[in-house]
Structures are given as structure tokens and as C-alpha cells.
Amino acid sequence: MRVFNFSPGPAALPVEVLEQARAEMLDWHGTGMSVMEMSHRGKAFISIAEQAEADLRELLAVPANYKVLFVQGGATMQFAAVPLNLSAAGQTVDYVNTGAWSKKAMSEAKRYAAVHVAADAGEPYASIPDVASWSRSPNAAYLHYTPNETIGGVEFHDIPDSGDVPLVADMSSTLLSRPIDVSKFGVIYAGAQKNIGPAGLTVVIVRDDLLGRARADIPGVLDYAAMAKEGSMLNTPPTYTWYLAGLVFQWIKRHGGLAAMGEVNRAKAAKLYAAIDGSSFYANPVAKNARSWMNVPFTLAKPDLDKTFLAEAKTAGLVTLEGHRSVGGMRASIYNAMPVAGVDALITLMQQFERTHA
Ligand SMILES: *Cc1c(COP(=O)(O)O)cnc(C)c1O
């Protein structure tokens, strides 16, 4: 039996996608083999790869002057790839710190560039510093931020204006959750395992004029220009994950595209926050204008009941609700693949639990 899986990542995938993958597992479109067994240079896989890129470009309305790369190494590899591609050794780069993932991005960038913290939300990382107060470096190679902090549940609902400085965004846990204006960004990157597909694939969207700024000693597989030149096939790409991501893109298209995803996601989040705010037993610490649509942390008024809550949730078929070890409490990750019914079931459980235990 399928459960409602609130995992922050690797996260739930749409059932339709898993069913299609199962149907095509042994024999993809009459080739007599699984996508896993195909040469990445063969006609069949090239068609899968090109279709996935075309669908992603269509969904996000990616302008023609951007490359879309399908790479490995996760968002964490991009923490290094970004400074190595966009800045000279020791050059100033600006970072906005809104929580755990911003910090990881900064500590990796510090190995390659002079990181200036343009803004810091400060403990307990439950808000977004007012953009007007950011102290930006005049000569920064780029401005990096984390549109959705997956652990803290803090999300930007507007894109900051970076002027002439390329804006770089770690969109791992928010890409495809709603429409975005790609033209506002220099680089967007996202690990797949939240809202795109299985782990092992990272999507990088990079503006053409930023290609060719990489350091001479950058590893080839991290070099955006080299990867773009080879159609992301400088070496063997993560073929099966790329294929599954392609099935997810088609699933999103069948279900109305990103505008429809955004409406459903907005509604799911609004319901869950309303249930939390409407109770004196549950609490979410995040400033209302910065609450994530994708990751909703909440605490119980009696933390000694956390384990009981998780056990009762599991019995009801609701799993992976424990909060990050650094935050405690609960966290419900409600990406595109989480149906409204899953959020409704969680709210029902929360209300029942409050009645019996509060
Ligand atoms: C999950 C996540 C990462 C880390 O991704 P990896 O693929 O494990 O490297 C980085 N940033 C954000 C915002 C994330 O949600």
C-alpha cells in the first residue's frame, strides 16, 4: 500500500510517473531494453534527453539565451561549481544567509572566493532580511541566495533585484513548484530529489554570457561551458534519472503546467498553515511573509509527545514527518507529488491528536 510520504528528499514521486516507469522498465518503446541499459550516445536515449530538455524549457519558459544542463554531484557540487565558473580566485562574491543551506553554500564558496555576507537573517533563521537593507559589494562576481530553505521552511516569494550583478539561486526545493521568471537569473541550480525526480541529477540553467568565465583549472565536468558544448554528455550522464525527470516534466504538463502546480501548492500550504495557526497546540516559527509552500516545520506544545505523534501518523499512513535533527519537531514536505488528499489527511490527524492529547 502506498503511504503519504512527507520526506524532504529524496521525496515522493507522482504515482503516474512510477507506473509509467514500471510499464516501460523492461522494454522502452520497442527497443527491447530498459533505459538503464541504453548507450547515452544512442538514438533512443538522445531522444529521451532532448524531449526532457524541451519539456523543461517549455514549463519554465526558459529564454533562448540560456543553456539547460543535466549534471551530477547534487546541489552540493554546485556550491563549488558556482564560484569556480563565475569568479576569479579570491574575487568578492555576495551571499545572503537565510539558513542551513545558505550556510553550506557559503562555506564551500569560501574555499574559492572572498565571500561577503550581504545579509544574514540571524538565529533562529525564521525570516528574510528586508532587501533594502542588504549590503551588497560593488564588484561582486555574483549574488547568491537560497529561494527556499528546505530545513527552516523559509521561502522568498519575490525575486530580489540584483541589478547588473548575476543572480544565482539554489532552487533545489522550489524549482517547478510555480512559474518563475528565469530571465531575472544568471544561474539557477537544483538537485532533482525534491521536486524533479530521483536523486543523482542536478539541473543547471545558465545564461549564455556567463559561459567562458570559468577558471583555467576547473574540473571539466564542473565547467558549464564544456558541459554545454557537449550537451551535458562530456561523460556518461545519469541516464535513468534524466529519463525519470523527463516523465515528471510530462506529468506536470499533463496536469496544467507550473501555473496549475503553483495554485495547488499555494492552496495546500495555506490549508496546513491555517490548521497550525488555528490551534494552540501546534506552532510554526516562520514570519508569515516568508513561509515556505514546500516545507512546513511545526512543533507540538508538548515535545515529549513527538514520538507518539509520529507513531500515530505512521499508523494513519503518513510517514517521514520528523523535523530535521537541527530543528526538532515535525516537518511536512509537500512538493508537487503530494496530493491535496495527503495534506487533508495530515490536518485530520493533527486535529484528532490535539483532541486526545492536548
Ligand atoms: C537538498 C538540498 C541541497 C543538497 O542537495 P544535494 O543533492 O544533497 O547536494 C542543497 N540545497 C537545498 C536548498 C536543498 O534543499
PDB file of N, CA, C and O in Angstrom, residues 117 150 194 264 340:
ATOM      1  N   VAL A 117      29.027  38.434   3.242  1.00  0.00           N
ATOM      2  CA  VAL A 117      27.646  38.147   3.615  1.00  0.00           C
ATOM      3  C   VAL A 117      26.839  39.441   3.457  1.00  0.00           C
ATOM      4  O   VAL A 117      26.960  40.363   4.257  1.00  0.00           O
ATOM      5  N   THR A 150      15.051  24.500   2.803  1.00  0.00           N
ATOM      6  CA  THR A 150      14.326  23.239   2.970  1.00  0.00           C
ATOM      7  C   THR A 150      14.207  22.830   4.445  1.00  0.00           C
ATOM      8  O   THR A 150      13.228  22.200   4.840  1.00  0.00           O
ATOM      9  N   LYS A 194      13.974  16.599  -4.867  1.00  0.00           N
ATOM     10  CA  LYS A 194      12.892  17.234  -4.131  1.00  0.00           C
ATOM     11  C   LYS A 194      11.641  17.300  -5.026  1.00  0.00           C
ATOM     12  O   LYS A 194      10.611  16.753  -4.706  1.00  0.00           O
ATOM     13  N   VAL A 264      -2.191  24.805  -6.814  1.00  0.00           N
ATOM     14  CA  VAL A 264      -2.394  23.694  -5.876  1.00  0.00           C
ATOM     15  C   VAL A 264      -1.437  23.824  -4.687  1.00  0.00           C
ATOM     16  O   VAL A 264      -1.832  23.639  -3.530  1.00  0.00           O
ATOM     17  N   VAL A 340      -3.421  16.856  -2.607  1.00  0.00           N
ATOM     18  CA  VAL A 340      -4.215  17.586  -1.608  1.00  0.00           C
ATOM     19  C   VAL A 340      -4.731  16.613  -0.545  1.00  0.00           C
ATOM     20  O   VAL A 340      -4.760  16.934   0.646  1.00  0.00           O
TER      21      VAL A 340
END
